[in-house]
């Protein structure tokens, strides 16, 4: 049997609006699509692959009074993504239909600063920026 000698770790995120998810996660991470078809987009970063998988027949979540999809807080997984800077991520997320909580919700630990937010469909995600070694609190 032949195949790759290294399998890249990754995650699959099921979405209702594949094109919007592609724009959102591409803008947030800077990752480019390594594969696209009618039902999938594979974004590849350094040592990680994010597979966006379109749910057939799933309605796009309706926006609430704030203009955002309701947050899907009850989930067994939270996707944590590296970003160059949380402030830049906050702008990119807002420009592409997502939301990142304010600076007062940021926290530090284990060599990174983090903040939670949501994608355009309400999936909770966390963005993390690197900080100097030894900075932050254990977490």
Short mmCIF file of C-alpha atoms in Angstrom, two decimals:
data_model
loop_
_atom_site.label_atom_id
_atom_site.label_comp_id
_atom_site.label_asym_id
_atom_site.label_seq_id
_atom_site.Cartn_x
_atom_site.Cartn_y
_atom_site.Cartn_z
CA UNK A 1 0.00 0.00 0.00
CA UNK A 2 1.36 3.39 -0.93
CA UNK A 3 0.38 6.75 0.43
CA UNK A 4 1.65 9.75 2.31
CA UNK A 5 4.24 9.12 4.97
CA UNK A 6 2.84 11.92 7.12
CA UNK A 7 -0.85 12.53 7.70
CA UNK A 8 -1.56 16.16 8.54
CA UNK A 9 -3.72 16.58 11.66
CA UNK A 10 -6.95 18.40 11.05
CA UNK A 11 -10.57 19.01 11.86
CA UNK A 12 -13.80 18.82 9.88
CA UNK A 13 -16.35 21.59 10.36
CA UNK A 14 -19.85 21.01 9.00
CA UNK A 15 -21.38 24.22 7.62
CA UNK A 16 -24.59 25.31 5.91
CA UNK A 17 -22.99 28.01 3.71
CA UNK A 18 -19.76 26.63 2.28
CA UNK A 19 -18.75 29.74 0.32
CA UNK A 20 -19.23 32.03 3.32
CA UNK A 21 -17.31 29.67 5.63
CA UNK A 22 -14.49 29.53 3.06
CA UNK A 23 -14.26 33.34 2.94
CA UNK A 24 -14.44 33.64 6.74
CA UNK A 25 -11.84 31.01 7.67
CA UNK A 26 -9.56 31.94 4.75
CA UNK A 27 -9.54 35.59 5.85
CA UNK A 28 -9.10 34.69 9.52
CA UNK A 29 -6.20 32.26 9.10
CA UNK A 30 -4.62 33.32 5.82
CA UNK A 31 -4.70 29.65 4.76
CA UNK A 32 -5.33 28.80 1.12
CA UNK A 33 -7.55 26.06 -0.27
CA UNK A 34 -5.62 22.92 -1.19
CA UNK A 35 -8.81 21.27 -2.46
CA UNK A 36 -12.26 22.53 -3.46
CA UNK A 37 -15.32 20.80 -4.84
CA UNK A 38 -19.08 21.37 -4.65
CA UNK A 39 -19.32 20.12 -1.06
CA UNK A 40 -15.85 20.57 0.49
CA UNK A 41 -13.09 23.13 0.90
CA UNK A 42 -9.81 22.07 2.48
CA UNK A 43 -7.80 24.94 3.98
CA UNK A 44 -4.23 24.04 4.77
CA UNK A 45 -2.03 25.79 7.28
CA UNK A 46 1.33 24.91 8.73
CA UNK A 47 0.87 21.36 9.98
CA UNK A 48 -2.95 21.51 10.08
CA UNK A 49 -5.87 21.04 7.73
CA UNK A 50 -9.35 22.50 8.19
CA UNK A 51 -11.98 20.71 6.12
CA UNK A 52 -15.17 22.68 5.55
CA UNK A 53 -17.93 20.19 4.70
CA UNK A 54 -21.27 21.44 3.43
CA UNK A 55 -24.36 20.01 5.09
CA UNK A 56 -26.93 19.20 2.43
CA UNK A 57 -30.33 20.74 3.09
CA UNK A 58 -29.24 22.48 6.29
CA UNK A 59 -30.67 26.00 6.56
CA UNK A 60 -28.26 28.86 7.19
CA UNK A 61 -28.78 29.97 10.82
CA UNK A 62 -30.94 33.08 11.08
CA UNK A 63 -29.42 36.21 12.60
CA UNK A 64 -30.55 37.45 16.00
CA UNK A 65 -31.16 41.08 17.02
CA UNK A 66 -27.39 41.74 16.99
CA UNK A 67 -27.19 40.64 13.35
CA UNK A 68 -25.25 37.48 14.23
CA UNK A 69 -26.23 33.83 14.21
CA UNK A 70 -27.07 32.56 17.70
CA UNK A 71 -23.95 31.24 19.43
CA UNK A 72 -23.75 27.44 19.55
CA UNK A 73 -22.26 27.34 23.03
CA UNK A 74 -23.26 23.76 23.81
CA UNK A 75 -20.67 21.84 21.84
CA UNK A 76 -18.18 19.11 22.65
CA UNK A 77 -15.43 20.74 20.59
CA UNK A 78 -13.96 24.20 20.25
CA UNK A 79 -11.70 24.93 17.31
CA UNK A 80 -8.60 26.91 18.37
CA UNK A 81 -6.76 28.68 15.57
CA UNK A 82 -3.42 30.50 15.53
CA UNK A 83 -3.54 34.11 14.33
CA UNK A 84 -0.91 36.81 13.80
CA UNK A 85 -2.77 39.11 16.19
CA UNK A 86 -6.06 39.10 18.05
CA UNK A 87 -6.92 42.68 17.03
CA UNK A 88 -6.42 41.76 13.35
CA UNK A 89 -8.50 38.62 13.82
CA UNK A 90 -11.28 40.67 15.42
CA UNK A 91 -11.41 42.92 12.34
CA UNK A 92 -11.26 40.01 9.87
CA UNK A 93 -13.97 38.12 11.72
CA UNK A 94 -16.30 41.14 11.79
CA UNK A 95 -15.70 41.84 8.09
CA UNK A 96 -16.69 38.29 7.19
CA UNK A 97 -19.76 37.81 9.37
CA UNK A 98 -18.20 36.51 12.58
CA UNK A 99 -17.66 38.04 15.99
CA UNK A 100 -14.80 38.04 18.51
CA UNK A 101 -15.42 39.07 22.09
CA UNK A 102 -13.83 42.31 23.29
CA UNK A 103 -10.32 42.83 24.70
CA UNK A 104 -11.69 42.46 28.24
CA UNK A 105 -12.44 38.79 27.43
CA UNK A 106 -8.85 37.99 26.38
CA UNK A 107 -6.72 35.79 28.61
CA UNK A 108 -3.14 34.48 28.62
CA UNK A 109 -1.54 31.14 29.34
CA UNK A 110 1.04 28.64 28.08
CA UNK A 111 2.73 31.07 25.68
CA UNK A 112 -0.34 32.55 24.01
CA UNK A 113 -3.08 35.16 24.39
CA UNK A 114 -6.58 33.89 23.52
CA UNK A 115 -10.09 35.13 22.92
CA UNK A 116 -13.33 33.33 22.06
CA UNK A 117 -15.75 34.27 19.34
CA UNK A 118 -17.98 32.72 16.74
CA UNK A 119 -18.05 32.11 13.01
CA UNK A 120 -20.92 33.30 10.78
CA UNK A 121 -22.97 30.19 11.62
CA UNK A 122 -22.58 30.58 15.39
CA UNK A 123 -19.88 27.94 15.92
CA UNK A 124 -17.69 28.89 18.88
CA UNK A 125 -14.01 29.27 18.00
CA UNK A 126 -10.96 30.54 19.82
CA UNK A 127 -8.12 32.54 18.30
CA UNK A 128 -4.64 32.49 19.79
CA UNK A 129 -1.66 34.78 19.26
CA UNK A 130 1.84 33.93 20.46
CA UNK A 131 3.29 35.89 23.37
CA UNK A 132 6.81 36.00 24.76
CA UNK A 133 7.94 32.83 26.56
CA UNK A 134 7.22 33.06 30.27
CA UNK A 135 4.49 35.66 29.80
CA UNK A 136 0.94 34.96 30.90
CA UNK A 137 -0.45 32.77 33.59
CA UNK A 138 -0.76 28.99 33.65
CA UNK A 139 -3.97 27.89 31.99
#
